[in-house]
CSV table of C-alpha atoms and ligand atoms in Angstrom, one decimal:
chain,number,residue,atom,x,y,z
A,15,MET,CA,-1.8,46.4,-9.8
A,16,MET,CA,-1.2,46.3,-13.6
A,17,SER,CA,-4.1,45.1,-15.4
A,18,LYS,CA,-3.9,42.2,-17.7
A,19,THR,CA,-2.6,42.1,-21.2
A,20,ASP,CA,-5.2,40.2,-23.5
A,21,GLY,CA,-2.5,37.3,-24.5
A,22,GLN,CA,-2.5,37.5,-20.4
A,23,LYS,CA,-5.9,36.6,-20.0
A,24,LEU,CA,-6.0,33.9,-22.7
A,25,GLU,CA,-3.3,32.0,-21.9
A,26,GLU,CA,-5.0,32.4,-18.3
A,27,LYS,CA,-8.5,30.8,-20.0
A,28,LEU,CA,-6.7,28.6,-23.1
A,29,CYS,CA,-4.1,27.4,-20.4
A,30,TYR,CA,-3.7,24.4,-18.3
A,31,THR,CA,-2.0,25.1,-15.3
A,32,ILE,CA,-1.3,22.5,-12.7
A,33,LYS,CA,-1.0,24.5,-9.1
A,34,ASN,CA,1.2,24.0,-6.2
A,35,ILE,CA,-1.6,23.0,-3.6
A,36,GLY,CA,1.0,24.9,-0.4
A,37,MET,CA,0.8,28.0,-3.0
A,38,GLU,CA,-2.7,28.5,-3.5
A,39,ARG,CA,-3.7,27.2,0.0
A,40,PRO,CA,-2.4,27.8,2.7
A,41,GLU,CA,-4.8,26.6,5.3
A,42,ALA,CA,-5.0,23.8,4.4
A,43,ILE,CA,-1.3,22.9,6.0
A,44,GLU,CA,-3.0,22.8,9.4
A,45,LYS,CA,-6.0,19.9,8.0
A,46,ALA,CA,-3.3,17.7,6.7
A,47,GLU,CA,-1.3,17.8,9.3
A,48,GLU,CA,-3.7,16.6,11.7
A,49,PHE,CA,-5.0,14.1,9.0
A,50,CYS,CA,-1.6,13.2,9.1
A,51,GLU,CA,-0.9,12.3,12.8
A,52,GLY,CA,-4.4,9.3,11.9
A,53,TYR,CA,-2.1,8.1,8.8
A,54,LYS,CA,1.1,7.6,10.6
A,55,LYS,CA,0.1,5.6,13.2
A,56,PHE,CA,-1.2,3.1,11.1
A,57,LEU,CA,1.4,2.9,9.5
A,58,ASN,CA,3.0,1.8,12.3
A,59,HIS,CA,-0.3,-0.8,12.7
A,60,SER,CA,0.3,-1.5,9.7
A,61,LYS,CA,3.3,-2.9,8.2
A,62,ILE,CA,2.0,-6.7,6.7
A,63,GLU,CA,-1.5,-6.9,5.7
A,64,ARG,CA,-2.7,-9.1,8.3
A,65,GLU,CA,-1.5,-6.1,11.1
A,66,CYS,CA,-3.9,-3.8,8.3
A,67,VAL,CA,-6.5,-5.9,8.4
A,68,LYS,CA,-6.6,-6.1,11.9
A,69,TYR,CA,-5.6,-2.8,12.8
A,70,THR,CA,-8.6,-1.8,10.2
A,71,ILE,CA,-11.5,-3.8,11.4
A,72,GLY,CA,-11.3,-2.4,15.1
A,73,LEU,CA,-11.5,1.6,12.9
A,74,ALA,CA,-14.5,0.7,10.7
A,75,GLU,CA,-17.0,-0.8,14.1
A,76,ASP,CA,-15.6,1.6,15.8
A,77,ALA,CA,-17.1,4.3,13.0
A,78,GLY,CA,-20.5,1.6,13.2
A,79,TYR,CA,-19.9,-1.6,10.3
A,80,VAL,CA,-20.9,-5.1,11.5
A,81,PRO,CA,-20.1,-7.9,9.1
A,82,PHE,CA,-21.5,-8.7,6.1
A,83,GLU,CA,-24.5,-10.8,6.4
A,84,ARG,CA,-25.7,-13.0,3.0
A,85,GLY,CA,-29.4,-12.1,1.7
A,86,ARG,CA,-29.6,-9.4,4.6
A,87,LYS,CA,-31.3,-6.4,3.3
A,88,TYR,CA,-30.0,-3.0,3.9
A,89,VAL,CA,-31.0,0.0,3.7
A,90,PRO,CA,-28.8,3.5,3.6
A,91,GLY,CA,-26.0,4.1,5.5
A,92,ASP,CA,-25.6,0.2,6.8
A,93,LYS,CA,-22.3,0.0,6.7
A,94,VAL,CA,-20.9,-3.6,6.6
A,95,TYR,CA,-17.3,-5.6,6.3
A,96,TYR,CA,-16.3,-9.3,5.3
A,97,ASN,CA,-12.8,-9.7,5.5
A,98,ASN,CA,-11.1,-13.1,3.5
A,99,ARG,CA,-8.4,-14.1,5.5
A,100,GLY,CA,-7.7,-12.1,7.2
A,101,LYS,CA,-5.8,-9.9,4.3
A,102,ASN,CA,-8.3,-9.1,2.3
A,103,LEU,CA,-11.4,-6.4,4.1
A,104,ILE,CA,-13.8,-5.1,1.6
A,105,LEU,CA,-16.1,-2.2,3.4
A,106,THR,CA,-19.3,-1.0,1.3
A,107,THR,CA,-21.6,1.6,3.0
A,108,PHE,CA,-25.5,1.2,1.1
A,109,GLY,CA,-25.9,4.4,-0.8
A,110,GLN,CA,-29.2,5.9,-1.7
A,111,ASN,CA,-29.4,4.3,-5.4
A,112,PRO,CA,-29.8,0.6,-6.0
A,113,LEU,CA,-27.8,-1.7,-6.9
A,114,ASP,CA,-28.9,-1.6,-10.3
A,115,GLN,CA,-27.3,2.1,-10.9
A,116,GLY,CA,-24.4,0.7,-9.7
A,117,VAL,CA,-21.8,1.1,-6.8
A,118,HIS,CA,-18.2,3.2,-6.7
A,119,PHE,CA,-15.1,1.3,-5.9
A,120,ASN,CA,-11.9,2.5,-4.7
A,121,ILE,CA,-8.8,-0.3,-3.7
A,122,ALA,CA,-6.1,-0.1,-2.5
A,123,HIS,CA,-3.2,-2.7,-1.6
A,124,ILE,CA,-2.5,-3.5,1.3
A,125,ASP,CA,0.9,-5.8,1.1
A,126,SER,CA,4.5,-4.3,0.5
A,127,PRO,CA,7.9,-5.1,-1.0
A,128,ARG,CA,10.0,-6.3,2.2
A,129,LEU,CA,11.9,-9.5,3.0
A,130,ASP,CA,10.3,-12.9,3.3
A,131,LEU,CA,12.1,-16.0,5.3
A,132,LYS,CA,12.6,-18.7,3.5
A,133,PRO,CA,10.6,-22.2,4.3
A,134,ASN,CA,13.3,-23.4,5.6
A,135,PRO,CA,15.4,-20.5,7.0
A,136,LEU,CA,17.4,-21.1,10.1
A,137,TYR,CA,21.5,-21.7,9.9
A,138,GLU,CA,25.1,-20.9,11.4
A,139,LYS,CA,27.6,-20.0,9.4
A,140,ASP,CA,30.7,-19.4,11.7
A,141,GLU,CA,29.5,-19.6,14.4
A,142,LEU,CA,27.3,-16.5,13.0
A,143,ALA,CA,23.6,-18.1,13.3
A,144,TYR,CA,21.2,-16.6,9.8
A,145,PHE,CA,17.5,-16.3,8.1
A,146,LYS,CA,17.9,-16.7,4.7
A,147,THR,CA,14.9,-15.1,3.0
A,148,HIS,CA,13.7,-14.2,-0.3
A,149,TYR,CA,12.4,-11.3,-1.4
A,150,TYR,CA,8.7,-10.3,-2.1
A,151,GLY,CA,7.4,-7.1,-4.7
A,152,GLY,CA,10.7,-5.1,-6.2
A,153,ILE,CA,13.3,-3.9,-4.3
A,154,ARG,CA,16.6,-2.1,-5.1
A,155,LYS,CA,18.5,-5.5,-2.9
A,156,TYR,CA,21.9,-3.2,-2.1
A,157,GLN,CA,18.9,-0.6,0.3
A,158,TRP,CA,17.7,-3.4,2.6
A,159,GLY,CA,21.9,-4.0,3.5
A,160,THR,CA,22.8,-2.6,7.2
A,161,THR,CA,18.7,-1.4,7.6
A,162,PRO,CA,17.1,-2.2,10.9
A,163,LEU,CA,15.1,-4.2,10.4
A,164,ALA,CA,11.8,-5.8,11.8
A,165,LEU,CA,10.0,-10.1,12.6
A,166,HIS,CA,6.3,-9.5,11.4
A,167,GLY,CA,4.0,-12.5,10.9
A,168,ARG,CA,2.2,-16.0,11.9
A,169,VAL,CA,3.5,-19.8,11.9
A,170,MET,CA,1.0,-22.3,12.8
A,171,LEU,CA,2.1,-25.1,15.3
A,172,LYS,CA,2.0,-28.5,14.9
A,173,ASP,CA,-1.1,-29.0,17.0
A,174,GLY,CA,-3.3,-26.4,14.7
A,175,SER,CA,-2.6,-22.9,17.1
A,176,ALA,CA,-1.9,-19.8,15.5
A,177,VAL,CA,0.6,-17.6,17.2
A,178,ASP,CA,1.3,-14.0,15.3
A,179,LEU,CA,5.3,-12.3,15.9
A,180,HIS,CA,6.0,-9.1,15.8
A,181,ILE,CA,10.0,-8.2,17.4
A,182,GLY,CA,11.0,-5.5,16.5
A,183,GLU,CA,8.9,-2.7,16.9
A,184,GLU,CA,8.4,-1.9,20.7
A,185,LYS,CA,11.2,0.7,23.1
A,186,ASP,CA,13.3,-2.1,23.8
A,187,ASP,CA,12.8,-5.1,20.9
A,188,PRO,CA,16.4,-6.2,19.2
A,189,VAL,CA,16.4,-5.8,15.3
A,190,PHE,CA,17.5,-7.8,13.0
A,191,VAL,CA,19.6,-6.9,10.3
A,192,VAL,CA,21.5,-7.9,6.8
A,193,THR,CA,25.2,-7.0,6.7
A,194,ASP,CA,26.7,-5.4,4.6
A,195,LEU,CA,31.0,-5.0,3.4
A,196,LEU,CA,32.9,-1.8,4.9
A,197,PRO,CA,34.6,0.8,2.1
A,198,HIS,CA,37.9,-0.2,3.6
A,199,LEU,CA,37.2,-4.0,1.4
A,200,ALA,CA,35.0,-3.3,-1.6
A,201,ALA,CA,36.9,-3.1,-3.9
A,202,LYS,CA,35.9,-6.0,-5.6
A,203,GLN,CA,32.3,-5.8,-4.4
A,204,ASN,CA,32.7,-2.1,-5.8
A,205,GLN,CA,32.9,-3.2,-9.8
A,206,ARG,CA,29.6,-5.0,-8.7
A,207,THR,CA,25.8,-3.0,-11.7
A,208,LEU,CA,24.1,-1.7,-8.5
A,209,ALA,CA,21.5,-4.2,-9.0
A,210,GLU,CA,24.1,-6.6,-7.9
A,211,GLY,CA,25.1,-4.4,-4.8
A,212,LEU,CA,23.8,-7.1,-3.3
A,213,ARG,CA,22.8,-9.8,-4.4
A,214,GLY,CA,19.7,-12.3,-3.9
A,215,GLU,CA,21.6,-15.0,-1.5
A,216,GLU,CA,23.6,-12.0,-0.5
A,217,LEU,CA,20.3,-10.8,1.9
A,218,ASN,CA,20.6,-13.2,5.2
A,219,ILE,CA,19.4,-11.6,8.5
A,220,LEU,CA,22.0,-11.7,11.8
A,221,VAL,CA,19.8,-13.2,14.5
A,222,GLY,CA,21.8,-14.6,17.6
A,223,SER,CA,26.0,-14.6,18.4
A,224,THR,CA,25.6,-17.2,21.2
A,225,PRO,CA,25.6,-21.4,21.2
A,226,ILE,CA,24.2,-23.2,24.2
A,227,GLN,CA,26.9,-24.9,25.8
A,228,ASP,CA,27.3,-27.8,24.6
A,229,ASP,CA,30.8,-29.1,23.5
A,230,LYS,CA,28.5,-32.3,21.6
A,231,VAL,CA,25.8,-29.9,19.7
A,232,LYS,CA,26.6,-30.0,15.5
A,233,ALA,CA,24.8,-26.3,15.7
A,234,ALA,CA,25.3,-24.9,18.9
A,235,PHE,CA,24.4,-20.7,17.7
A,236,LYS,CA,21.1,-21.9,15.7
A,237,LEU,CA,20.4,-24.1,18.2
A,238,LYS,CA,20.5,-21.3,20.8
A,239,VAL,CA,18.3,-19.0,18.4
A,240,LEU,CA,15.5,-21.7,18.2
A,241,SER,CA,16.0,-22.7,21.7
A,242,ILE,CA,14.9,-18.8,22.2
A,243,LEU,CA,12.5,-19.3,19.8
A,244,ASN,CA,10.6,-22.4,21.8
A,245,GLU,CA,10.7,-20.8,25.1
A,246,ARG,CA,8.9,-17.3,23.7
A,247,PHE,CA,6.2,-19.5,20.8
A,248,GLY,CA,5.9,-23.1,21.3
A,249,MET,CA,8.2,-24.2,18.0
A,250,THR,CA,10.1,-25.9,16.4
A,251,GLU,CA,12.5,-25.6,13.7
A,252,GLU,CA,9.8,-27.6,11.8
A,253,ASP,CA,7.2,-25.1,12.6
A,254,PHE,CA,8.6,-22.7,10.0
A,255,LEU,CA,7.0,-25.1,8.0
A,256,ARG,CA,3.6,-23.8,8.5
A,257,ALA,CA,4.7,-19.6,8.2
A,258,GLU,CA,5.2,-16.7,7.1
A,259,LEU,CA,6.9,-14.9,7.7
A,260,THR,CA,8.9,-11.2,7.2
A,261,LEU,CA,11.6,-8.6,7.8
A,262,VAL,CA,10.3,-5.3,7.5
A,263,PRO,CA,12.3,-2.6,8.7
A,264,ALA,CA,11.6,-1.5,11.4
A,265,GLN,CA,11.6,2.2,11.4
A,266,LYS,CA,8.3,4.0,12.8
A,267,ALA,CA,6.8,6.6,11.0
A,268,VAL,CA,7.4,10.1,10.9
A,269,ASP,CA,7.5,13.6,9.6
A,270,VAL,CA,10.2,14.4,6.8
A,271,GLY,CA,12.2,17.8,6.8
A,272,LEU,CA,12.7,21.5,9.5
A,273,ASP,CA,8.8,22.7,8.3
A,274,ARG,CA,7.8,18.9,9.0
A,275,SER,CA,5.8,18.7,5.5
A,276,MET,CA,6.1,15.4,4.3
A,277,VAL,CA,5.2,12.3,5.8
A,278,GLY,CA,8.7,9.4,6.1
A,279,ALA,CA,7.7,5.9,6.1
A,280,TYR,CA,8.2,2.0,5.8
A,281,GLY,CA,5.3,0.5,3.2
A,282,GLN,CA,3.4,3.8,2.4
A,283,ASP,CA,2.8,2.1,-0.8
A,284,ASP,CA,0.3,1.3,-0.8
A,285,LYS,CA,-0.7,1.8,2.1
A,286,VAL,CA,-0.8,5.9,2.0
A,287,CYS,CA,-4.5,4.9,0.2
A,288,ALA,CA,-5.5,2.7,2.4
A,289,TYR,CA,-5.7,4.6,4.6
A,290,THR,CA,-7.1,7.9,2.9
A,291,ALA,CA,-9.6,5.7,0.6
A,292,LEU,CA,-10.6,4.0,4.4
A,293,MET,CA,-11.2,7.1,6.0
A,294,ALA,CA,-13.1,8.2,3.9
A,295,GLU,CA,-14.5,5.2,3.4
A,296,LEU,CA,-15.7,6.0,7.5
A,297,SER,CA,-17.2,9.1,6.8
A,298,ALA,CA,-19.2,8.5,4.4
A,299,GLU,CA,-23.4,8.9,5.2
A,300,LYS,CA,-25.4,7.4,3.1
A,301,PRO,CA,-23.5,8.7,-0.3
A,302,ALA,CA,-25.6,8.4,-4.3
A,303,PHE,CA,-23.8,4.9,-5.0
A,304,THR,CA,-22.8,2.5,-2.1
A,305,THR,CA,-19.1,2.7,-2.1
A,306,VAL,CA,-17.4,-1.1,-2.0
A,307,THR,CA,-13.7,-0.1,-0.4
A,308,LEU,CA,-11.3,-2.7,-1.4
A,309,LEU,CA,-7.8,-2.8,0.6
A,310,THR,CA,-6.5,-5.6,-1.5
A,311,ASP,CA,-3.5,-8.4,-1.1
A,312,LYS,CA,-0.9,-9.9,-3.3
A,313,GLU,CA,-0.5,-6.5,-6.1
A,314,GLU,CA,3.7,-6.5,-5.6
A,315,THR,CA,3.8,-10.0,-6.5
A,316,GLY,CA,1.4,-9.5,-9.3
A,317,SER,CA,-2.4,-9.9,-7.7
A,318,GLN,CA,-2.4,-13.7,-7.7
A,319,GLY,CA,-4.0,-15.7,-5.7
A,320,ALA,CA,-6.5,-16.5,-3.0
A,321,THR,CA,-5.9,-12.9,-1.4
A,322,GLY,CA,-5.2,-10.8,-4.8
A,323,MET,CA,-6.9,-8.7,-7.0
A,324,ALA,CA,-6.8,-11.1,-9.8
A,325,SER,CA,-8.7,-13.4,-8.0
A,326,ASP,CA,-12.4,-13.9,-8.6
A,327,MET,CA,-13.1,-12.8,-4.3
A,328,LEU,CA,-14.6,-9.3,-5.3
A,329,LEU,CA,-17.0,-11.0,-8.0
A,330,HIS,CA,-17.7,-13.3,-5.5
A,331,TYR,CA,-18.6,-10.8,-2.8
A,332,MET,CA,-20.0,-8.1,-5.5
A,333,GLU,CA,-22.7,-11.5,-6.5
A,334,ASP,CA,-23.9,-12.0,-2.8
A,335,LEU,CA,-24.4,-8.2,-2.0
A,336,VAL,CA,-26.2,-7.1,-5.3
A,337,GLU,CA,-28.2,-10.8,-5.1
A,338,CYS,CA,-29.8,-8.9,-1.4
A,339,GLU,CA,-31.5,-6.6,-4.0
A,340,GLY,CA,-32.5,-9.8,-6.5
A,341,GLU,CA,-30.2,-7.8,-8.7
A,342,ARG,CA,-27.5,-9.9,-11.5
A,343,VAL,CA,-23.8,-8.4,-10.7
A,344,ARG,CA,-23.0,-7.8,-14.6
A,345,ASP,CA,-26.0,-5.7,-14.8
A,346,VAL,CA,-24.3,-4.2,-11.6
A,347,LEU,CA,-20.7,-4.1,-12.8
A,348,ARG,CA,-21.4,-2.5,-15.9
A,349,LYS,CA,-22.4,0.6,-14.8
A,350,SER,CA,-19.7,0.8,-11.8
A,351,MET,CA,-16.9,2.9,-11.8
A,352,CYS,CA,-13.7,2.2,-9.7
A,353,LEU,CA,-11.3,4.2,-8.7
A,354,SER,CA,-7.8,2.2,-8.6
A,355,ALA,CA,-6.0,3.3,-5.7
A,356,ASP,CA,-2.3,3.3,-5.6
A,357,VAL,CA,0.3,5.8,-5.8
A,358,ASN,CA,2.6,7.2,-8.3
A,359,ALA,CA,6.1,7.8,-8.9
A,360,ALA,CA,7.2,11.8,-8.6
A,361,TYR,CA,9.1,13.5,-10.1
A,362,ASP,CA,12.4,13.9,-8.8
A,363,PRO,CA,14.8,16.9,-8.6
A,364,THR,CA,17.6,14.7,-8.6
A,365,PHE,CA,16.6,12.0,-11.1
A,366,ALA,CA,15.1,14.2,-13.2
A,367,ASP,CA,16.4,12.3,-16.7
A,368,VAL,CA,13.9,9.2,-15.9
A,369,PHE,CA,10.2,12.0,-16.0
A,370,GLU,CA,9.4,13.6,-18.2
A,371,ALA,CA,8.2,17.0,-16.7
A,372,GLN,CA,4.6,18.0,-18.6
A,373,ASN,CA,3.3,14.3,-17.5
A,374,SER,CA,4.7,13.6,-14.5
A,375,CYS,CA,2.9,14.2,-11.2
A,376,TYR,CA,4.6,16.1,-8.4
A,377,LEU,CA,5.0,17.0,-4.1
A,378,ASN,CA,2.3,19.1,-3.5
A,379,LYS,CA,0.1,18.9,-6.2
A,380,GLY,CA,-2.6,16.5,-4.8
A,381,PRO,CA,-3.0,13.0,-5.7
A,382,VAL,CA,-2.3,11.9,-9.4
A,383,LEU,CA,-4.9,11.0,-11.6
A,384,THR,CA,-3.5,8.5,-13.7
A,385,LYS,CA,-4.8,7.5,-17.0
A,386,TYR,CA,-2.9,4.6,-17.7
A,387,THR,CA,0.7,2.2,-16.4
A,388,GLY,CA,1.8,-0.1,-18.1
A,389,ALA,CA,4.9,-0.8,-20.2
A,390,ARG,CA,6.7,-1.0,-23.5
A,391,GLY,CA,3.5,0.4,-25.6
A,392,LYS,CA,0.5,0.5,-22.5
A,393,SER,CA,1.3,-3.1,-22.0
A,394,GLY,CA,-0.3,-5.0,-19.1
A,395,SER,CA,-1.7,-1.5,-18.0
A,396,ASN,CA,-6.0,-0.5,-17.8
A,397,ASP,CA,-6.0,2.3,-20.2
A,398,ALA,CA,-9.2,4.9,-19.6
A,399,SER,CA,-11.5,6.5,-21.3
A,400,ALA,CA,-11.8,9.4,-22.3
A,401,GLU,CA,-15.6,9.6,-20.7
A,402,THR,CA,-14.1,7.8,-17.6
A,403,MET,CA,-11.6,10.8,-16.9
A,404,TYR,CA,-14.8,12.9,-17.6
A,405,ARG,CA,-16.8,11.2,-14.9
A,406,VAL,CA,-13.7,11.6,-12.5
A,407,ILE,CA,-12.3,14.7,-12.9
A,408,ARG,CA,-15.7,16.2,-12.6
A,409,CYS,CA,-16.4,15.1,-9.4
A,410,LEU,CA,-13.2,16.3,-8.0
A,411,GLU,CA,-14.4,19.3,-9.6
A,412,ASP,CA,-17.4,19.4,-8.2
A,413,GLU,CA,-16.2,19.2,-4.4
A,414,ASP,CA,-12.9,21.9,-5.7
A,415,VAL,CA,-10.4,19.4,-4.9
A,416,MET,CA,-6.9,20.3,-6.4
A,417,TRP,CA,-5.2,17.4,-8.7
A,418,GLN,CA,-2.8,16.6,-11.0
A,419,ILE,CA,-2.1,14.3,-14.3
A,420,GLY,CA,0.8,12.0,-14.3
A,421,GLU,CA,2.3,9.0,-16.0
A,422,LEU,CA,5.2,7.2,-14.4
A,423,GLY,CA,8.1,8.4,-16.0
A,424,LYS,CA,9.8,8.8,-19.7
A,425,VAL,CA,7.9,6.4,-22.8
A,426,ASP,CA,10.2,3.2,-21.8
A,427,ALA,CA,12.5,4.2,-18.7
A,428,GLY,CA,10.9,1.5,-17.5
A,429,GLY,CA,7.3,1.2,-16.4
A,430,GLY,CA,4.9,-0.6,-14.2
A,431,GLY,CA,1.1,-1.6,-13.1
A,432,THR,CA,-1.2,-2.3,-10.7
A,433,ILE,CA,-4.3,-3.5,-9.7
A,434,ALA,CA,-6.5,-1.3,-12.7
A,435,MET,CA,-6.5,-3.7,-14.6
A,436,PHE,CA,-8.3,-6.1,-12.6
A,437,ILE,CA,-11.3,-4.7,-11.7
A,438,ALA,CA,-11.6,-3.4,-15.3
A,439,ASP,CA,-12.3,-6.3,-17.0
A,440,MET,CA,-14.7,-7.2,-14.7
A,441,ASN,CA,-16.3,-4.6,-17.0
A,442,VAL,CA,-16.3,-1.3,-14.7
A,443,ASP,CA,-15.0,1.6,-15.3
A,444,THR,CA,-11.6,2.4,-14.0
A,445,VAL,CA,-8.8,4.4,-13.9
A,446,ASP,CA,-6.3,5.2,-11.3
A,447,LEU,CA,-6.1,7.8,-8.6
A,448,GLY,CA,-3.8,7.9,-6.3
A,449,VAL,CA,-0.1,9.8,-4.2
A,450,PRO,CA,2.6,10.8,-5.6
A,451,VAL,CA,5.5,9.3,-3.3
A,452,LEU,CA,10.1,9.7,-3.6
A,453,ALA,CA,11.8,7.3,-3.5
A,454,MET,CA,9.5,4.5,-3.3
A,455,HIS,CA,9.6,0.7,-2.7
A,456,ALA,CA,13.2,1.5,-0.2
A,457,PRO,CA,12.9,1.4,2.7
A,458,PHE,CA,11.5,4.3,3.7
A,459,GLU,CA,9.5,6.2,0.8
A,460,ILE,CA,8.7,9.8,1.7
A,461,THR,CA,4.8,11.5,0.6
A,462,SER,CA,3.4,15.6,0.8
A,463,LYS,CA,1.0,16.2,3.8
A,464,LEU,CA,-0.6,17.9,1.7
A,465,ASP,CA,-1.5,15.1,-1.2
A,466,VAL,CA,-2.0,12.6,1.6
A,467,TYR,CA,-4.9,15.1,2.7
A,468,TYR,CA,-5.9,15.7,-0.2
A,469,THR,CA,-6.3,11.9,-1.5
A,470,TYR,CA,-8.9,11.5,1.5
A,471,ARG,CA,-11.1,14.6,-0.7
A,472,ALA,CA,-10.6,13.3,-3.7
A,473,PHE,CA,-11.8,9.8,-2.7
A,474,ARG,CA,-14.5,11.7,-0.4
A,475,ALA,CA,-16.1,13.4,-3.6
A,476,PHE,CA,-16.3,10.3,-5.5
A,477,ASN,CA,-18.4,8.5,-2.6
A,478,ARG,CA,-20.9,11.8,-2.1
B,30,MN,MN1,4.8,-1.0,-6.1
B,31,MN,MN1,1.5,0.2,-5.7
């Protein structure tokens, strides 16, 4: 082997390079594949936040978690959970340090962009029955045409009973669809901008095409759909007014690529961070700092509402938690740290022009530390301090976790936000850490298995 020149040695010593995990640590590939089997299962059970919370409680109880009780005395290693309205879940493992040393927060969101039904959704037109929708979160509307969709959500019936719908997921289930034009007749539609390819009021869900056999009936095709819903769920049309129903891609999580190195699925933003944070939380034994792992809702619509991060839900939990040790919540928060666990846009060679290559994250280079997000000069962003970056990077280095740095695309190419600012506003040092994603917010998003596994390792390192 040729010995290195002085210049090469200097370069190695002084320059920062981010390495590909597949090249540096091929032995991790098998572990990553194994880890992602549980991840794919989690995705298939977590298409909406309610289902995610329900599935997660099952996993948590199997790992020894019990519901949190106010005023109880807990010891290091105790594990508790708190369920907020069936849509958020907070999990805690009590640490060895007293709470006045601060806690380690790890917060991911479990809501994903989708097509919600309007409050009064059902209609028929020209002998076909449809649901009207109002999209939830940031979608590229044209991507949702001709994609098989499943119906999920909850209806509260007049008598106060709750009915959960879940149609389009089982092997013989029917699915639903938004139609689009054939190319032969799309000359005029093709003149629209991509943003208008399918318009909001065109995202109508085809739900039926047979009538009730009675020519005295005003809307026989709509009535047929209602009669099926009534038979199966006891619903009438009025019950849509007491419902949260949504259409999500029916596709299950699958491997992508001949080498099966990637996961393709709906809702990986941000269930990929939810799962990796959850696995790190469940496996924490007696961490130094008490952990507070929160799976939150409403991130995709701006975090407002009683189940979103802009609410006092987490603050109130923290008040109850610190009360157990007779502490004041402000003393605990100011010493705490948070990983805001959310995804970032992976560099896409096909669309390289929206990325700044030197500050983008890449598939297979590990979890991405995103110092700030925001748009138009970091507006609406938490910008992590040098000290916070130091502390988090040190956690990763101490545990030999490969990671990378990245920001969301070129300056002024667009932008976005995460929940980081809400927790930072509670006087907690916070930084974003998560998985790079290709085709983020599409009905089918792509992640790398090595990144998923290394993100879990990063959260484990933080929870030590
Ligand atoms: Mn998102
Ligand atoms: Mn996200």
